[in-house]
Amino acid sequence: MNVKLVNQPLSLISADLTLEFVTPKQFETHPHRALLTQAGFKAEQEQLCALHEHRILVCGIDTIESDEFYRSAMASAIKTAMNYAYTTLKCAQYTPERFRALIEGVVLGSYKFERYKSEPKPSKLIDVIFSHENYDGSVNDLDALEAILSQTLVIAKATNYVRNLVNQTPDDMTPQQMAITADALAKSNNLECTILDVNGLEAEKMFAMLSVGRGSAHPPRLIHLAYKPKNPRKVITLVGKGLTYDSGGLSLKGAASMVTMKMDKAGGCAVMGIIKAISELNLDIEVHAFVGAVENMISGNAYKPDDVLRAKNGKTIEVRNTDAEGRLVLADVLGYAQENVKADYIFDYATLTGACMVALGPYTTGVMGHNDALKEAWVEAGAASGEYCGILPFNRHLKKLIKSDLADVCNVSSKPYGGAITAALFLDNFIDEDMKEKWVHFDIAGSAYTESAWDVHTYGGTGAGVRMTLNWLMENCK
Ligand code: BES
Ligand code: ZN
Ligand code: ZN
């Protein structure tokens, strides 16, 4: 689907269908009020009604004051329009700020993943055309709108790229396949790409990550993508949990909780999408994306509860639950990343704990770290870009819950509450002293995947992390 911007008033644009957003207040004086009322339309948020004889699609919206409402209303409208036989749809502007939200609504809302359908059903809708004219007849600066359009398309498409990776099955998107995908991205986007296989991981003494992958027929890979502009303003390290499947290992998950665990690679996929967008926007920021791609399985050779592992930074870890595997992989990847890149900031993205969903609900990313101002800036970036973020606070008592009598640290907490925070406090053991204040951990367990549609998301991966990170980088690395 193409999103176009034209230098013409809405009335002069030729299109099969006109999309119009209507608040309950605007509906009171709407020219088609009688007809729409007959059809049961009340201008409720995301309520849709097509007047085919007038070639109009109206979409209810609670308020014109919020990007979020426009974004999700546009996503609903585009899904409906895609079911018709029209090929072109036109829409007016609602201030330049809203334009970004509307484009995101189109690109993210029209996303379909049909790779595993034998009969995909492509939509007939090809062009979505925006006028540069506002609803009240005033006109926006075309150059400013064009800049918004091209930037937003890059970010929204990178989000869909992440969704495509996450949605692939564990047998299609193995650690090796993730490495091949990263290599292809490096070639198309002029990135540097280094891959470590099992031999490379052994040479780097990454025994925590290696242990997690030992039971699988698909051996692990460490992926390092780098984007290096000439005079970077900042150097940023991104680390992603890339569990291509998490069966739980010998601490096996129950049948119901194992379903959807192909999504446990979403953090790794997110950092690939983020570096893709950064390189396509030519930002003056050096970015390193590291992915620990591993499959957590059972076998005679699988790692076990009771094992003690030595991580890359030398710390020993008592394993009491093989299902707390993401933090073991991240322990080594964080160590490797810090040894190889001296960064201004280090951010990690991981579908790390079910507890994060218990704490924040299924839509919100958990934000954790030592630097309060930095965490606040991320919550702001989330809100500004259409992602929900919530800070989960550390405290010194929680830290004691992952003490081990046997080794330096234990991979699970001794108490059943606060699991998202104790997981982050485990990761803290693998953050170097000089990086403590420069590190933020994102638990995307709830936000990265959905089995029911919400906001601009349909079934499957959501691309969590991409939009908020691009927003943070563009606001904070000027
Ligand atoms: N990948 C899971 C976390 C998860 C659960 C993500 C549900 C998305 C949806 C992680 O590896 C895991 O299994 N965590 C355990 C930790 C526990 C054993 C301390 C969990 O959350 O139950
Ligand atoms: Zn697990
Ligand atoms: Zn996991």
XYZ file of C-alpha atoms and ligand atoms in Angstrom:
502
model
C 0.000 0.000 0.000
C 1.273 3.455 -0.901
C 0.845 6.485 1.320
C 0.884 9.675 -0.746
C 0.780 13.363 0.011
C -0.586 15.761 -2.607
C -0.514 19.474 -2.958
C -4.262 19.789 -3.604
C -7.405 20.478 -1.648
C -9.257 17.318 -0.698
C -12.172 18.076 -3.029
C -9.906 18.100 -6.101
C -8.236 14.763 -5.369
C -9.779 11.911 -7.277
C -10.251 8.781 -5.188
C -12.796 5.988 -4.786
C -13.510 6.723 -1.146
C -13.142 9.654 1.255
C -12.301 8.962 4.878
C -13.603 11.385 7.441
C -13.106 11.391 11.232
C -16.066 12.663 13.232
C -16.303 13.478 16.950
C -19.683 13.188 18.724
C -19.787 17.011 18.790
C -19.081 17.314 15.052
C -21.665 14.627 14.414
C -24.418 16.886 15.785
C -24.119 19.099 12.723
C -22.910 16.526 10.195
C -24.488 16.861 6.716
C -25.286 13.126 6.633
C -26.441 12.926 10.234
C -29.874 11.457 9.407
C -28.497 8.741 7.164
C -25.691 7.850 9.553
C -28.038 7.766 12.533
C -30.292 5.359 10.652
C -27.268 3.101 10.218
C -26.695 3.178 13.996
C -23.664 5.495 13.842
C -23.013 7.482 17.032
C -19.440 8.691 16.385
C -18.073 6.467 19.122
C -14.300 5.952 19.046
C -13.387 3.698 16.106
C -17.005 3.160 15.080
C -17.140 2.940 11.283
C -19.914 3.535 8.822
C -19.650 3.593 5.037
C -22.067 5.601 2.921
C -21.217 3.890 -0.334
C -23.642 5.960 -2.387
C -21.713 9.067 -1.265
C -18.324 7.289 -1.381
C -17.685 8.313 2.214
C -16.306 6.277 5.102
C -16.882 7.958 8.450
C -14.947 6.950 11.532
C -15.941 8.008 15.032
C -13.316 9.599 17.240
C -13.652 10.637 20.903
C -11.498 13.732 20.707
C -9.372 15.633 18.220
C -6.887 16.366 21.011
C -5.002 13.067 21.001
C -2.594 11.437 18.556
C -3.361 8.075 20.045
C -7.048 8.257 19.194
C -6.281 9.239 15.598
C -3.680 6.499 15.230
C -5.937 3.691 16.342
C -8.998 5.132 14.579
C -7.017 5.261 11.335
C -5.879 1.662 11.874
C -9.507 0.528 12.258
C -10.625 2.582 9.265
C -7.913 1.200 7.007
C -8.757 -2.387 7.985
C -12.381 -1.772 7.029
C -11.433 -0.012 3.789
C -9.224 -2.955 2.861
C -12.273 -5.218 2.841
C -13.948 -3.169 0.112
C -13.151 -3.278 -3.599
C -11.970 0.360 -3.721
C -8.416 0.977 -4.844
C -7.901 4.549 -3.625
C -8.785 6.352 -0.419
C -8.303 10.030 0.373
C -8.136 11.881 3.626
C -7.571 15.469 4.803
C -4.973 16.710 7.280
C -5.607 17.229 10.945
C -2.581 19.394 11.837
C 0.989 18.253 11.078
C 1.320 16.551 14.484
C -1.654 14.352 13.716
C -0.238 13.515 10.277
C 2.398 11.253 11.829
C -0.246 9.376 13.814
C -2.423 8.949 10.725
C 0.429 7.539 8.638
C 1.291 5.126 11.445
C -2.361 4.117 11.565
C -2.277 3.314 7.838
C 1.024 1.412 7.741
C 0.699 -0.433 11.051
C -3.063 -0.948 10.764
C -2.895 -2.427 7.255
C -0.255 -4.981 8.260
C -1.152 -8.602 7.461
C 1.019 -11.680 7.921
C -0.082 -14.320 5.409
C 3.108 -16.286 4.874
C 1.517 -19.466 6.202
C -1.814 -19.125 4.358
C -2.119 -21.173 1.183
C -4.552 -18.608 -0.199
C -3.501 -15.118 0.870
C -6.170 -12.475 0.380
C -4.492 -9.320 -0.831
C -6.462 -6.126 -0.373
C -7.580 -4.116 -3.415
C -6.698 -0.859 -1.707
C -3.484 0.470 -3.232
C -3.228 4.200 -2.568
C -4.001 6.228 0.529
C -3.789 9.880 -0.443
C -3.504 12.739 2.027
C -4.282 16.298 1.059
C -2.008 19.042 2.408
C -5.195 20.846 3.371
C -6.607 20.803 6.888
C -10.207 20.022 7.591
C -10.943 23.665 8.318
C -9.574 24.636 4.894
C -6.233 25.966 6.154
C -3.113 24.630 4.449
C 0.041 23.072 5.902
C 3.613 23.575 4.737
C 4.211 20.866 2.160
C 7.943 20.436 2.889
C 7.288 19.896 6.580
C 4.607 17.335 5.782
C 6.847 15.557 3.288
C 9.604 15.275 5.907
C 7.125 13.793 8.370
C 5.850 11.371 5.740
C 9.235 9.982 4.726
C 10.494 9.686 8.315
C 7.306 8.063 9.588
C 7.228 5.572 6.712
C 10.755 4.394 7.544
C 9.910 3.868 11.208
C 6.526 2.233 10.611
C 7.972 -0.093 7.962
C 10.798 -1.056 10.315
C 8.108 -1.899 12.882
C 6.428 -4.175 10.337
C 9.809 -5.717 9.530
C 10.125 -6.663 13.207
C 6.588 -8.064 13.203
C 7.458 -10.232 10.179
C 10.491 -11.676 11.951
C 8.641 -12.318 15.218
C 5.711 -13.986 13.442
C 7.854 -16.613 11.750
C 7.745 -20.066 13.292
C 10.591 -21.421 15.424
C 11.523 -23.878 12.698
C 11.741 -21.120 10.087
C 13.423 -18.493 12.244
C 16.154 -20.522 13.934
C 19.234 -18.835 15.434
C 21.076 -19.579 12.197
C 18.243 -18.063 10.154
C 18.275 -14.972 12.367
C 21.969 -14.617 11.592
C 21.292 -15.010 7.859
C 18.544 -12.381 8.121
C 20.900 -10.008 9.963
C 23.543 -10.540 7.305
C 21.028 -9.716 4.565
C 20.021 -6.551 6.446
C 23.693 -5.584 6.751
C 24.180 -5.995 2.995
C 21.090 -3.995 2.021
C 21.658 -1.218 4.589
C 25.428 -0.912 4.526
C 25.965 -2.156 8.071
C 28.860 -4.108 9.489
C 27.873 -7.604 10.566
C 29.759 -10.070 12.746
C 28.344 -13.483 13.630
C 29.740 -15.801 16.294
C 28.894 -19.498 16.044
C 29.417 -22.064 18.826
C 33.200 -22.041 18.340
C 33.246 -18.263 18.496
C 31.083 -18.257 21.625
C 33.415 -20.772 23.276
C 36.438 -18.668 22.396
C 34.678 -15.695 24.026
C 33.886 -17.764 27.129
C 30.165 -17.144 26.795
C 29.191 -20.252 28.732
C 25.904 -18.949 30.113
C 24.531 -18.382 26.619
C 26.066 -21.633 25.330
C 24.468 -23.645 28.153
C 20.992 -22.372 27.334
C 21.419 -23.478 23.714
C 23.038 -26.835 24.436
C 19.857 -28.936 24.335
C 18.777 -27.678 20.931
C 19.348 -29.088 17.453
C 19.668 -25.466 16.305
C 22.934 -24.106 17.707
C 23.131 -20.512 19.014
C 24.482 -17.455 17.223
C 25.638 -14.091 18.467
C 24.802 -11.325 16.011
C 26.537 -7.935 16.027
C 25.291 -5.302 13.572
C 26.972 -1.901 13.490
C 25.967 1.383 11.883
C 28.888 3.818 11.850
C 28.294 7.308 10.423
C 31.338 9.595 9.982
C 30.931 12.004 12.896
C 28.522 10.394 15.346
C 27.018 12.544 18.113
C 26.655 9.518 20.371
C 27.471 5.812 20.499
C 24.557 3.587 21.464
C 24.560 -0.133 22.229
C 21.344 -2.119 21.869
C 21.072 -5.678 23.138
C 18.164 -8.010 22.324
C 17.000 -11.340 23.739
C 16.612 -13.613 20.722
C 15.135 -16.849 22.041
C 13.840 -18.329 18.787
C 11.910 -20.744 20.989
C 11.528 -21.012 24.745
C 10.172 -24.405 25.789
C 11.361 -23.672 29.327
C 14.059 -26.347 29.008
C 14.057 -29.062 31.696
C 11.970 -26.720 33.885
C 9.495 -27.315 31.079
C 6.627 -24.917 30.513
C 3.063 -26.189 30.666
C 1.390 -26.925 27.322
C -0.643 -23.710 27.328
C 2.213 -21.357 28.260
C 4.518 -22.848 25.632
C 2.235 -21.694 22.807
C 3.394 -18.259 21.507
C 6.974 -18.757 22.749
C 8.269 -18.185 19.216
C 7.823 -14.554 20.295
C 10.671 -14.864 22.796
C 12.969 -13.524 20.074
C 11.095 -10.202 19.914
C 13.833 -8.218 21.702
C 16.425 -9.419 19.199
C 14.095 -8.672 16.288
C 13.411 -5.202 17.742
C 17.085 -4.188 17.809
C 17.413 -5.348 14.185
C 14.413 -3.201 13.211
C 15.769 -0.233 15.158
C 19.183 -0.295 13.451
C 17.409 -0.724 10.103
C 15.399 2.477 10.677
C 18.404 4.412 12.023
C 20.477 3.555 8.970
C 17.654 4.436 6.572
C 17.180 7.806 8.285
C 20.951 8.415 8.145
C 20.999 9.539 11.777
C 24.315 10.851 13.116
C 24.424 8.201 15.810
C 26.723 5.194 15.931
C 24.598 2.202 16.803
C 25.575 -1.335 17.702
C 22.868 -3.998 17.819
C 23.680 -7.295 19.539
C 21.342 -10.283 19.440
C 21.712 -13.453 21.471
C 19.920 -15.941 19.191
C 19.337 -19.207 21.052
C 16.741 -21.977 21.300
C 15.869 -23.266 24.797
C 15.017 -26.973 24.455
C 15.204 -30.290 26.281
C 17.538 -33.180 25.419
C 20.024 -35.493 27.124
C 22.527 -32.701 26.668
C 20.325 -29.864 27.952
C 21.502 -27.643 30.801
C 19.931 -28.389 34.143
C 18.584 -26.873 37.331
C 21.535 -27.285 39.779
C 24.116 -26.400 37.137
C 26.513 -23.578 37.945
C 27.504 -21.514 34.903
C 30.355 -19.080 34.468
C 29.348 -16.004 32.485
C 31.666 -14.016 30.240
C 32.397 -11.411 32.923
C 33.602 -14.191 35.258
C 30.583 -14.255 37.585
C 29.119 -17.647 38.478
C 25.392 -18.333 38.269
C 23.422 -20.989 40.107
C 20.670 -22.297 37.814
C 17.523 -23.146 39.741
C 15.126 -22.817 36.824
C 16.043 -23.377 33.166
C 13.013 -21.317 32.121
C 14.740 -18.179 33.419
C 17.026 -18.505 30.396
C 16.756 -15.062 28.822
C 18.719 -13.430 31.623
C 21.503 -16.026 31.160
C 21.770 -15.233 27.473
C 21.672 -11.494 28.172
C 24.322 -11.832 30.897
C 26.824 -12.949 28.264
C 25.653 -10.690 25.448
C 25.762 -7.645 27.743
C 29.281 -8.680 28.749
C 30.376 -9.115 25.149
C 28.775 -5.827 24.058
C 30.450 -3.804 26.825
C 33.826 -5.387 26.124
C 33.601 -4.613 22.400
C 31.968 -1.173 22.333
C 32.531 1.833 24.588
C 29.048 3.308 24.380
C 27.351 6.392 25.812
C 24.281 4.284 26.596
C 23.350 0.630 26.671
C 19.728 -0.466 26.305
C 18.420 -4.009 26.353
C 15.090 -5.343 25.071
C 13.750 -8.666 26.270
C 10.545 -10.653 26.625
C 11.999 -11.478 29.998
C 9.249 -12.200 32.527
C 5.592 -13.117 32.810
C 5.786 -11.084 36.015
C 6.114 -7.886 33.982
C 2.630 -8.522 32.583
C 1.313 -9.190 36.076
C 2.762 -5.857 37.191
C 1.827 -3.640 34.250
C -0.775 -5.468 32.199
C -0.371 -6.924 28.744
C 0.265 -3.713 26.760
C 2.978 -1.916 28.683
C 6.762 -2.188 28.483
C 8.523 -2.341 31.851
C 11.327 0.226 32.178
C 14.082 -0.540 34.695
C 17.514 0.807 35.587
C 19.457 2.983 38.019
C 19.081 6.381 36.352
C 15.742 8.023 37.203
C 16.017 10.905 34.728
C 16.919 8.498 31.941
C 13.974 6.229 32.723
C 11.637 9.255 32.765
C 12.922 10.320 29.357
C 12.060 6.860 28.047
C 8.537 6.988 29.435
C 8.157 10.303 27.627
C 9.515 8.825 24.394
C 7.023 5.998 24.750
C 4.094 8.332 25.235
C 5.164 10.562 22.361
C 5.509 7.654 19.952
C 2.436 5.602 20.833
C 3.963 2.949 23.079
C 3.049 2.435 26.732
C 5.922 2.361 29.233
C 5.892 1.992 32.999
C 8.797 2.268 35.438
C 9.301 -0.632 37.844
C 11.496 0.551 40.733
C 14.555 -1.243 42.125
C 15.257 -1.448 45.843
C 18.073 -2.969 47.898
C 15.826 -5.576 49.549
C 14.737 -7.071 46.242
C 18.404 -7.415 45.326
C 18.889 -9.879 48.197
C 16.291 -12.245 46.726
C 18.673 -13.442 44.003
C 21.570 -14.237 46.358
C 22.949 -17.738 45.981
C 24.491 -19.898 48.717
C 26.431 -21.787 46.092
C 27.491 -19.288 43.424
C 27.765 -15.493 42.950
C 24.132 -15.075 41.992
C 21.050 -17.222 41.430
C 19.030 -17.108 38.216
C 15.687 -16.966 40.040
C 14.318 -15.104 43.029
C 13.645 -16.817 46.344
C 10.247 -15.074 46.549
C 7.401 -15.275 44.030
C 6.693 -11.526 43.771
C 8.409 -8.719 41.886
C 9.809 -11.098 39.272
C 10.283 -8.462 36.566
C 12.453 -6.387 38.907
C 14.487 -9.279 40.291
C 15.181 -10.355 36.690
C 16.479 -6.858 35.937
C 18.538 -6.911 39.151
C 20.052 -10.164 37.928
C 21.092 -8.386 34.694
C 22.599 -5.605 36.813
C 25.300 -8.122 37.835
C 26.515 -8.026 34.242
C 26.556 -4.259 33.775
C 30.026 -2.766 34.273
C 30.425 -0.173 37.066
C 30.952 2.703 34.611
C 27.774 1.811 32.689
C 25.338 1.535 35.617
C 23.823 4.993 35.092
C 23.835 4.567 31.315
C 21.839 1.354 31.204
C 18.099 0.825 30.783
C 16.374 -2.544 30.583
C 13.061 -2.932 28.756
C 10.877 -5.907 29.579
C 8.652 -6.265 26.510
C 7.052 -9.589 27.551
C 3.573 -8.066 27.397
C 3.981 -5.422 24.724
C 5.788 -7.441 22.032
C 3.072 -9.889 21.090
C -0.702 -10.062 21.089
C -3.295 -12.699 20.354
C -6.112 -10.189 20.101
C -6.175 -6.895 18.215
C -5.561 -3.682 20.178
C -4.571 -0.165 19.098
C -2.712 -0.478 15.760
C -1.898 -4.146 16.343
C -3.434 -7.295 14.935
C -2.680 -10.876 15.941
C 1.053 -11.519 16.367
C 4.175 -9.444 16.899
C 3.674 -5.732 17.576
C 7.163 -4.409 16.882
C 7.385 -3.051 20.450
C 10.459 -0.934 21.084
C 10.990 0.409 17.568
C 8.898 3.579 17.647
C 9.830 4.582 21.191
C 13.549 4.033 20.585
C 13.594 6.089 17.395
C 11.774 8.826 19.273
C 14.224 8.705 22.204
C 17.257 8.741 19.900
C 15.999 11.651 17.825
C 15.098 13.670 20.951
C 18.155 12.823 23.066
C 21.077 12.511 20.643
C 20.843 15.881 18.925
N 10.169 -15.922 27.919
C 9.718 -16.050 29.234
C 8.910 -14.845 29.719
C 7.579 -14.652 29.059
C 6.441 -15.229 29.565
C 7.474 -13.825 27.951
C 5.237 -15.035 28.953
C 6.259 -13.614 27.350
C 5.136 -14.219 27.840
C 10.902 -16.223 30.194
O 12.012 -16.864 29.673
C 10.394 -17.044 31.340
O 10.023 -18.152 31.116
N 10.400 -16.441 32.509
C 9.928 -17.090 33.670
C 10.860 -16.730 34.799
C 10.695 -17.576 36.019
C 11.111 -19.001 35.757
C 11.518 -16.976 37.123
C 8.513 -16.610 33.951
O 8.198 -15.453 33.682
O 7.708 -17.414 34.417
Zn 11.853 -18.996 29.854
Zn 12.239 -16.739 27.598
